XYZ file of N, CA and C in Angstrom:
504
model
N -14.871 -12.831 -7.016
C -15.006 -11.807 -8.077
C -15.773 -10.620 -7.496
N -16.955 -11.104 -7.006
C -17.846 -10.167 -6.419
C -17.152 -9.283 -5.378
N -16.513 -9.884 -4.557
C -15.779 -9.242 -3.544
C -14.707 -8.271 -4.136
N -13.986 -8.636 -5.066
C -13.114 -7.608 -5.679
C -13.808 -6.464 -6.317
N -14.902 -6.695 -6.892
C -15.593 -5.721 -7.488
C -16.224 -4.792 -6.372
N -16.391 -5.384 -5.224
C -17.187 -4.562 -4.018
C -16.139 -3.753 -3.703
N -14.851 -4.267 -3.435
C -13.718 -3.464 -3.023
C -13.449 -2.177 -3.872
N -13.241 -2.539 -5.195
C -13.124 -1.548 -6.030
C -14.196 -0.370 -6.189
N -15.315 -0.777 -6.095
C -16.423 0.141 -5.935
C -16.290 1.032 -4.701
N -16.039 0.442 -3.515
C -15.854 1.163 -2.360
C -14.821 2.157 -2.284
N -13.672 1.634 -2.965
C -12.542 2.562 -3.057
C -12.774 3.706 -3.943
N -13.518 3.376 -5.110
C -13.605 4.512 -5.920
C -14.747 5.524 -5.518
N -15.837 5.034 -4.935
C -16.784 5.826 -4.374
C -16.344 6.736 -3.216
N -15.371 6.399 -2.540
C -14.701 7.016 -1.267
C -13.624 7.684 -1.685
N -13.099 7.629 -2.914
C -11.798 8.214 -3.216
C -11.751 8.650 -4.717
N -12.555 9.284 -5.183
C -12.407 9.677 -6.589
C -11.506 10.920 -6.689
N -10.616 10.957 -7.651
C -9.654 11.972 -7.923
C -10.146 12.700 -9.132
N -9.525 13.961 -9.362
C -9.813 14.674 -10.395
C -9.306 13.992 -11.871
N -10.282 13.810 -12.856
C -9.745 13.163 -13.888
C -8.843 13.981 -14.767
N -7.807 13.094 -15.378
C -6.812 13.799 -16.132
C -5.549 14.005 -15.329
N -5.355 14.233 -14.116
C -4.348 14.413 -13.276
C -3.356 13.269 -13.246
N -3.830 12.099 -13.101
C -2.946 10.844 -13.183
C -3.772 9.684 -13.674
N -3.009 8.779 -14.100
C -3.800 7.580 -14.584
C -4.887 7.075 -13.773
N -5.768 6.201 -14.335
C -6.815 5.649 -13.612
C -6.177 4.599 -12.607
N -5.235 3.817 -13.282
C -4.530 2.925 -12.514
C -3.832 3.315 -11.231
N -3.092 4.356 -11.369
C -2.387 5.084 -10.307
C -3.373 5.460 -9.301
N -4.547 6.048 -9.727
C -5.600 6.472 -8.730
C -6.017 5.363 -8.043
N -6.324 4.211 -8.598
C -6.852 2.820 -7.838
C -5.708 2.451 -7.009
N -4.446 2.415 -7.403
C -3.342 2.038 -6.453
C -3.290 2.800 -5.258
N -3.447 4.112 -5.428
C -3.348 5.243 -4.355
C -4.532 4.821 -3.356
N -5.665 4.720 -4.058
C -6.884 4.329 -3.060
C -6.762 3.144 -2.389
N -6.225 2.111 -2.855
C -6.032 0.930 -2.364
C -5.003 1.028 -1.076
N -4.011 1.663 -1.303
C -3.064 1.852 -0.274
C -3.539 2.818 0.685
N -4.437 3.762 0.601
C -5.204 4.372 1.637
C -5.984 3.527 2.424
N -6.835 2.752 1.672
C -7.682 1.862 2.496
C -7.111 0.667 3.191
N -6.046 0.318 2.911
C -5.104 -0.793 3.485
C -4.972 -0.003 4.906
N -4.350 1.222 4.869
C -3.999 1.692 6.127
C -5.392 1.859 6.898
N -6.434 2.244 6.432
C -7.671 2.371 7.259
C -8.054 1.057 7.913
N -7.710 -0.142 7.147
C -8.393 -1.227 7.675
C -7.118 -2.064 8.525
N -6.060 -1.267 8.852
C -4.952 -1.977 9.587
C -4.800 -1.259 10.881
N -4.306 -2.088 11.757
C -3.853 -1.566 13.277
C -2.422 -1.941 13.552
N -1.967 -0.961 14.025
C -0.418 -1.260 14.575
C -0.907 -1.639 16.044
N -0.130 -2.688 16.377
C -0.312 -3.285 17.719
C 0.294 -2.484 18.875
N 1.473 -1.962 18.439
C 2.249 -1.074 19.366
C 2.681 0.289 18.863
N 2.342 1.312 19.638
C 2.898 2.684 19.162
C 2.261 3.037 17.929
N 0.812 2.981 17.582
C 0.348 3.351 16.375
C 0.739 4.853 16.198
N 1.256 5.032 15.014
C 1.701 6.491 14.559
C 0.368 7.403 14.796
N 0.763 8.683 15.191
C -0.403 9.660 15.268
C -0.779 10.213 14.051
N 0.236 10.242 13.096
C 0.004 10.765 11.642
C 0.783 9.651 10.965
N 0.398 9.422 9.554
C 1.070 8.586 8.772
C 1.995 9.385 7.681
N 3.127 8.814 7.657
C 3.939 9.275 6.543
C 4.129 8.150 5.352
N 3.278 8.428 4.401
C 3.232 7.636 3.150
C 4.371 7.800 2.477
N 4.935 6.746 2.084
C 6.228 6.918 1.096
C 6.056 6.146 -0.004
N 6.280 6.681 -1.235
C 6.196 6.126 -2.409
C 7.707 6.046 -2.967
N 8.125 4.799 -3.563
C 9.224 4.387 -4.362
C 9.073 3.851 -5.689
N 9.500 4.748 -6.725
C 9.424 4.191 -7.898
C 8.212 4.408 -8.793
N 7.273 5.397 -8.348
C 6.207 5.531 -9.220
C 5.565 6.869 -8.826
N 5.904 7.958 -9.768
C 5.492 9.200 -9.523
C 3.993 9.352 -9.689
N 3.391 8.741 -10.612
C 1.979 8.671 -10.635
C 1.256 8.311 -9.506
N 1.684 7.259 -8.726
C 1.004 6.812 -7.554
C 1.042 7.910 -6.570
N 2.321 8.489 -6.462
C 2.663 9.462 -5.491
C 1.629 10.711 -5.678
N 1.482 11.143 -7.025
C 0.702 12.260 -7.288
C -0.747 12.123 -6.851
N -1.241 10.700 -7.290
C -2.700 10.437 -6.863
C -2.835 10.311 -5.322
N -1.823 9.907 -4.643
C -1.823 9.724 -3.115
C -1.968 11.211 -2.494
N -1.153 12.100 -3.050
C -1.252 13.426 -2.506
C -2.459 13.896 -2.820
N -3.186 13.860 -3.930
C -4.413 14.448 -4.212
C -5.529 13.812 -3.364
N -5.457 12.472 -3.317
C -6.365 11.705 -2.416
C -6.337 12.203 -0.903
N -5.160 12.468 -0.327
C -4.964 12.783 0.982
C -5.505 14.323 1.186
N -5.319 15.176 0.141
C -5.729 16.301 0.303
C -7.328 16.574 0.179
N -7.983 15.639 -0.797
C -9.282 15.486 -0.712
C -9.894 14.880 0.624
N -9.172 14.065 1.224
C -9.869 13.514 2.598
C -9.843 14.503 3.771
N -9.216 15.938 3.472
C -9.207 16.730 4.431
C -7.813 16.749 5.264
N -6.819 15.924 4.686
C -5.600 15.864 5.571
C -5.742 15.456 6.932
N -6.499 14.531 7.153
C -6.732 14.070 8.384
C -5.577 13.502 9.215
N -5.560 13.879 10.430
C -4.294 13.383 11.353
C -2.883 13.995 10.840
N -2.960 15.016 9.879
C -1.622 15.602 9.363
C -0.730 14.628 8.709
N -1.449 13.645 7.900
C -0.810 12.629 7.175
C 0.093 13.225 5.982
N 1.162 12.853 5.697
C 1.945 13.418 4.856
C 2.556 12.313 3.826
N 3.154 12.696 2.733
C 3.659 11.904 1.577
C 4.927 12.195 1.212
N 5.765 11.326 0.756
C 6.984 11.568 0.338
C 7.430 10.639 -0.782
N 7.937 11.212 -1.792
C 8.406 10.552 -3.015
C 9.958 10.131 -2.631
N 10.198 8.883 -2.400
C 11.605 8.551 -2.120
C 12.695 8.424 -3.138
N 13.694 9.146 -3.175
C 14.693 9.371 -3.851
C 15.897 8.273 -3.703
N 16.087 7.824 -2.377
C 17.048 6.962 -1.962
C 16.635 6.105 -0.723
N 17.199 5.050 -0.388
C 16.649 3.985 0.545
C 16.890 4.763 1.941
N 17.734 5.695 2.429
C 17.791 6.329 3.542
C 16.647 7.208 3.951
N 16.023 7.821 2.917
C 14.675 8.545 3.120
C 13.611 7.752 3.622
N 13.638 6.534 3.350
C 12.507 5.578 3.758
C 12.519 5.115 5.328
N 13.450 5.646 6.023
C 13.570 5.041 7.469
C 12.489 5.502 8.331
N 11.991 6.721 8.148
C 10.852 7.271 8.981
C 9.421 7.052 8.350
N 9.369 6.444 7.366
C 7.980 6.034 6.714
C 7.236 5.089 7.430
N 5.978 5.381 7.755
C 4.897 4.399 8.443
C 4.276 3.557 7.349
N 4.225 4.026 6.271
C 3.608 3.361 5.001
C 4.326 3.430 3.978
N 4.738 2.288 3.229
C 5.595 2.253 1.987
C 4.951 1.588 1.038
N 4.945 2.222 -0.087
C 4.610 1.692 -1.500
C 5.760 1.653 -2.403
N 6.005 0.492 -2.870
C 7.174 0.259 -3.802
C 6.604 -0.353 -5.154
N 6.913 0.308 -6.299
C 6.499 -0.298 -7.544
C 7.309 -1.307 -7.976
N 6.874 -2.171 -9.034
C 7.774 -3.242 -9.413
C 9.035 -2.870 -10.191
N 9.145 -1.613 -10.491
C 10.416 -0.984 -11.000
C 11.620 -1.317 -9.970
N 11.319 -1.411 -8.644
C 12.291 -1.593 -7.586
C 12.782 -2.855 -7.575
N 12.276 -3.837 -8.247
C 12.600 -5.269 -7.834
C 14.076 -5.619 -8.085
N 14.753 -5.041 -9.122
C 15.993 -5.353 -9.440
C 17.137 -4.405 -8.688
N 16.591 -3.477 -7.894
C 17.316 -2.474 -6.925
C 17.266 -3.228 -5.491
N 18.271 -4.116 -5.211
C 18.162 -4.871 -3.990
C 18.330 -4.006 -2.885
N 19.006 -3.052 -2.902
C 19.067 -2.047 -1.697
C 17.654 -1.584 -1.196
N 16.911 -1.517 -1.901
C 15.453 -1.150 -1.553
C 14.654 -2.325 -0.618
N 15.037 -3.442 -0.868
C 14.332 -4.649 -0.246
C 14.541 -4.652 1.254
N 15.593 -4.009 1.691
C 15.635 -3.861 3.150
C 14.346 -2.997 3.930
N 13.925 -2.230 3.187
C 12.832 -1.416 3.788
C 11.578 -2.323 3.771
N 11.385 -3.497 3.060
C 10.320 -4.295 3.123
C 10.088 -4.953 4.626
N 11.144 -5.036 5.322
C 11.045 -5.737 6.739
C 11.278 -4.838 7.833
N 11.067 -3.546 7.742
C 11.252 -2.585 8.592
C 10.233 -2.589 9.518
N 10.410 -2.760 10.896
C 9.228 -2.892 11.827
C 8.555 -1.529 12.198
N 7.313 -1.707 12.074
C 6.307 -0.683 12.319
C 6.119 0.209 11.040
N 6.399 -0.562 9.946
C 6.119 0.124 8.564
C 5.120 -0.801 7.722
N 4.096 -0.364 7.430
C 3.072 -1.070 6.564
C 3.639 -1.134 5.139
N 3.621 -2.147 4.568
C 4.263 -2.389 3.165
C 3.253 -2.819 2.089
N 3.211 -2.130 0.909
C 2.463 -2.476 -0.272
C 3.206 -2.422 -1.411
N 3.194 -3.452 -2.303
C 4.219 -3.498 -3.480
C 3.367 -4.012 -4.637
N 3.811 -3.646 -5.729
C 3.526 -4.276 -7.041
C 4.231 -5.483 -7.352
N 3.656 -6.609 -7.684
C 4.456 -7.698 -8.302
C 4.634 -8.847 -7.272
N 4.582 -10.057 -7.772
C 4.900 -11.222 -6.986
C 6.352 -11.232 -6.364
N 7.255 -10.765 -7.055
C 8.747 -10.856 -6.567
C 8.834 -10.051 -5.367
N 8.429 -8.839 -5.308
C 8.825 -7.932 -4.169
C 7.797 -8.584 -3.031
N 6.654 -8.894 -3.423
C 5.721 -9.545 -2.240
C 6.456 -10.735 -1.505
N 7.135 -11.650 -2.284
C 7.887 -12.602 -1.569
C 9.012 -12.193 -0.793
N 9.565 -10.911 -0.935
C 10.646 -10.433 -0.279
C 10.262 -9.860 1.163
N 8.841 -9.894 1.357
C 8.364 -9.582 2.668
C 7.563 -8.503 2.962
N 6.770 -8.037 2.005
C 5.724 -7.104 1.885
C 4.436 -7.570 2.556
N 3.571 -6.705 3.092
C 2.413 -6.999 3.723
C 1.299 -7.166 2.706
N 1.236 -6.492 1.748
C 0.370 -6.360 0.673
C 0.982 -6.450 -0.738
N 0.504 -7.211 -1.607
C 0.977 -7.314 -2.933
C -0.061 -7.071 -3.928
N -0.041 -6.070 -4.780
C -0.883 -5.697 -5.784
C -0.802 -6.676 -7.055
N -1.919 -6.947 -7.639
C -1.911 -7.980 -8.728
C -2.745 -7.320 -10.044
N -1.742 -6.979 -10.938
C -2.486 -6.399 -12.075
C -3.195 -7.497 -12.910
N -4.367 -7.418 -13.041
C -5.263 -8.269 -14.026
C -5.892 -7.482 -14.993
N -6.532 -8.233 -16.077
C -7.166 -7.481 -17.024
C -8.323 -6.588 -16.514
N -8.368 -5.346 -16.579
C -9.418 -4.566 -16.068
C -9.646 -4.363 -14.612
N -8.646 -4.704 -13.911
C -9.069 -4.565 -12.389
C -7.519 -4.987 -11.675
N -7.497 -4.539 -10.412
C -6.256 -4.799 -9.492
C -6.792 -5.621 -8.386
N -6.159 -6.755 -8.014
C -6.644 -7.370 -6.921
C -5.346 -7.373 -5.926
N -5.477 -8.176 -4.794
C -4.487 -8.015 -3.897
C -4.076 -9.213 -3.072
N -2.946 -9.499 -2.600
C -2.712 -10.702 -1.633
C -2.160 -10.102 -0.369
N -2.346 -10.850 0.610
C -1.886 -10.395 1.850
C -0.855 -11.342 2.412
N 0.123 -10.912 2.942
C 0.999 -11.872 3.846
C 0.828 -11.565 5.271
N -0.131 -12.279 5.839
C -0.769 -12.182 7.007
C 0.316 -12.795 8.046
N 1.059 -13.689 7.861
C 2.089 -14.252 8.719
C 3.093 -13.233 9.030
N 3.589 -12.509 7.917
C 4.761 -11.545 8.061
C 3.884 -10.158 8.858
N 2.821 -9.895 8.607
C 2.069 -8.794 9.118
C 2.122 -9.081 10.741
N 1.491 -10.242 11.036
C 1.299 -10.594 12.488
C 2.829 -10.557 13.257
N 3.671 -10.972 12.360
C 5.215 -11.190 13.139
C 5.622 -9.679 13.463
N 5.189 -8.645 12.638
C 5.721 -7.351 12.852
C 4.569 -6.437 13.490
N 3.493 -7.140 14.054
C 2.707 -6.445 14.946
C 1.593 -5.743 14.347
N 1.147 -6.154 13.224
C 0.051 -5.684 12.537
C -1.357 -6.467 12.637
N -2.400 -6.028 12.666
C -3.583 -6.540 12.569
C -4.373 -6.177 11.542
N -5.198 -7.026 10.631
C -5.946 -6.497 9.619
C -7.335 -6.921 9.687
N -8.270 -5.912 9.387
C -9.553 -6.240 9.482
C -10.092 -7.461 8.653
N -10.882 -8.127 9.305
C -11.352 -9.342 8.706
C -12.298 -9.193 7.341
N -12.946 -8.083 7.366
C -13.550 -7.602 6.142
C -12.709 -7.418 5.003
N -11.506 -6.807 5.349
C -10.398 -6.544 4.104
C -9.902 -7.851 3.718
N -9.675 -8.699 4.784
C -9.156 -10.080 4.470
C -9.885 -10.879 3.427
N -11.240 -10.687 3.673
C -12.168 -11.376 2.822
C -12.134 -11.078 1.275
N -11.688 -9.987 1.084
C -11.386 -9.270 -0.336
C -10.123 -9.738 -0.864
N -9.141 -10.289 -0.072
C -8.047 -10.644 -0.665
C -8.227 -11.888 -1.760
N -7.335 -11.793 -2.775
C -7.283 -12.875 -3.775
C -6.573 -13.972 -3.152
N -5.566 -13.892 -2.154
C -4.718 -14.810 -1.641
C -4.248 -14.214 -0.313
N -4.330 -15.339 0.665
C -3.594 -14.810 2.019
C -2.602 -15.862 2.374
N -1.384 -15.369 2.654
C -0.376 -16.237 2.885
C 0.098 -16.194 4.390
């Protein structure tokens, strides 16, 4: 529990967004997504700039855009709100909301090589995502699919893994 609070504090201290623009939950999800990328390594051909794609959550998309803008737009990172599956092929980082769970055509993006995936909910996580966000009262924790990540050539910081609620 202390580890989760430490992660949330670190994320919030490093990534505060203007109040009232988007919900606090969306801001936290965007900040977690951003931090997951910072603590992840692509083993082969790491992208020079990230293309963060968001499917099914305009609030997280807006929060992520604001966060990247505040961070100074390092490495020319970009964001894209996905309208269809075809738009997701160039993404290096994918966030998928739990609203996408019943839309099976989107599930193919979860196993795309070279793409770091973060999802809401257990069902999408089981379909092959690297990170799964878990909504709990007054906080968001996360689980990590380390086996899937390693198979796809990702390496995650040990410090980040210590904060995970579950590692598979």
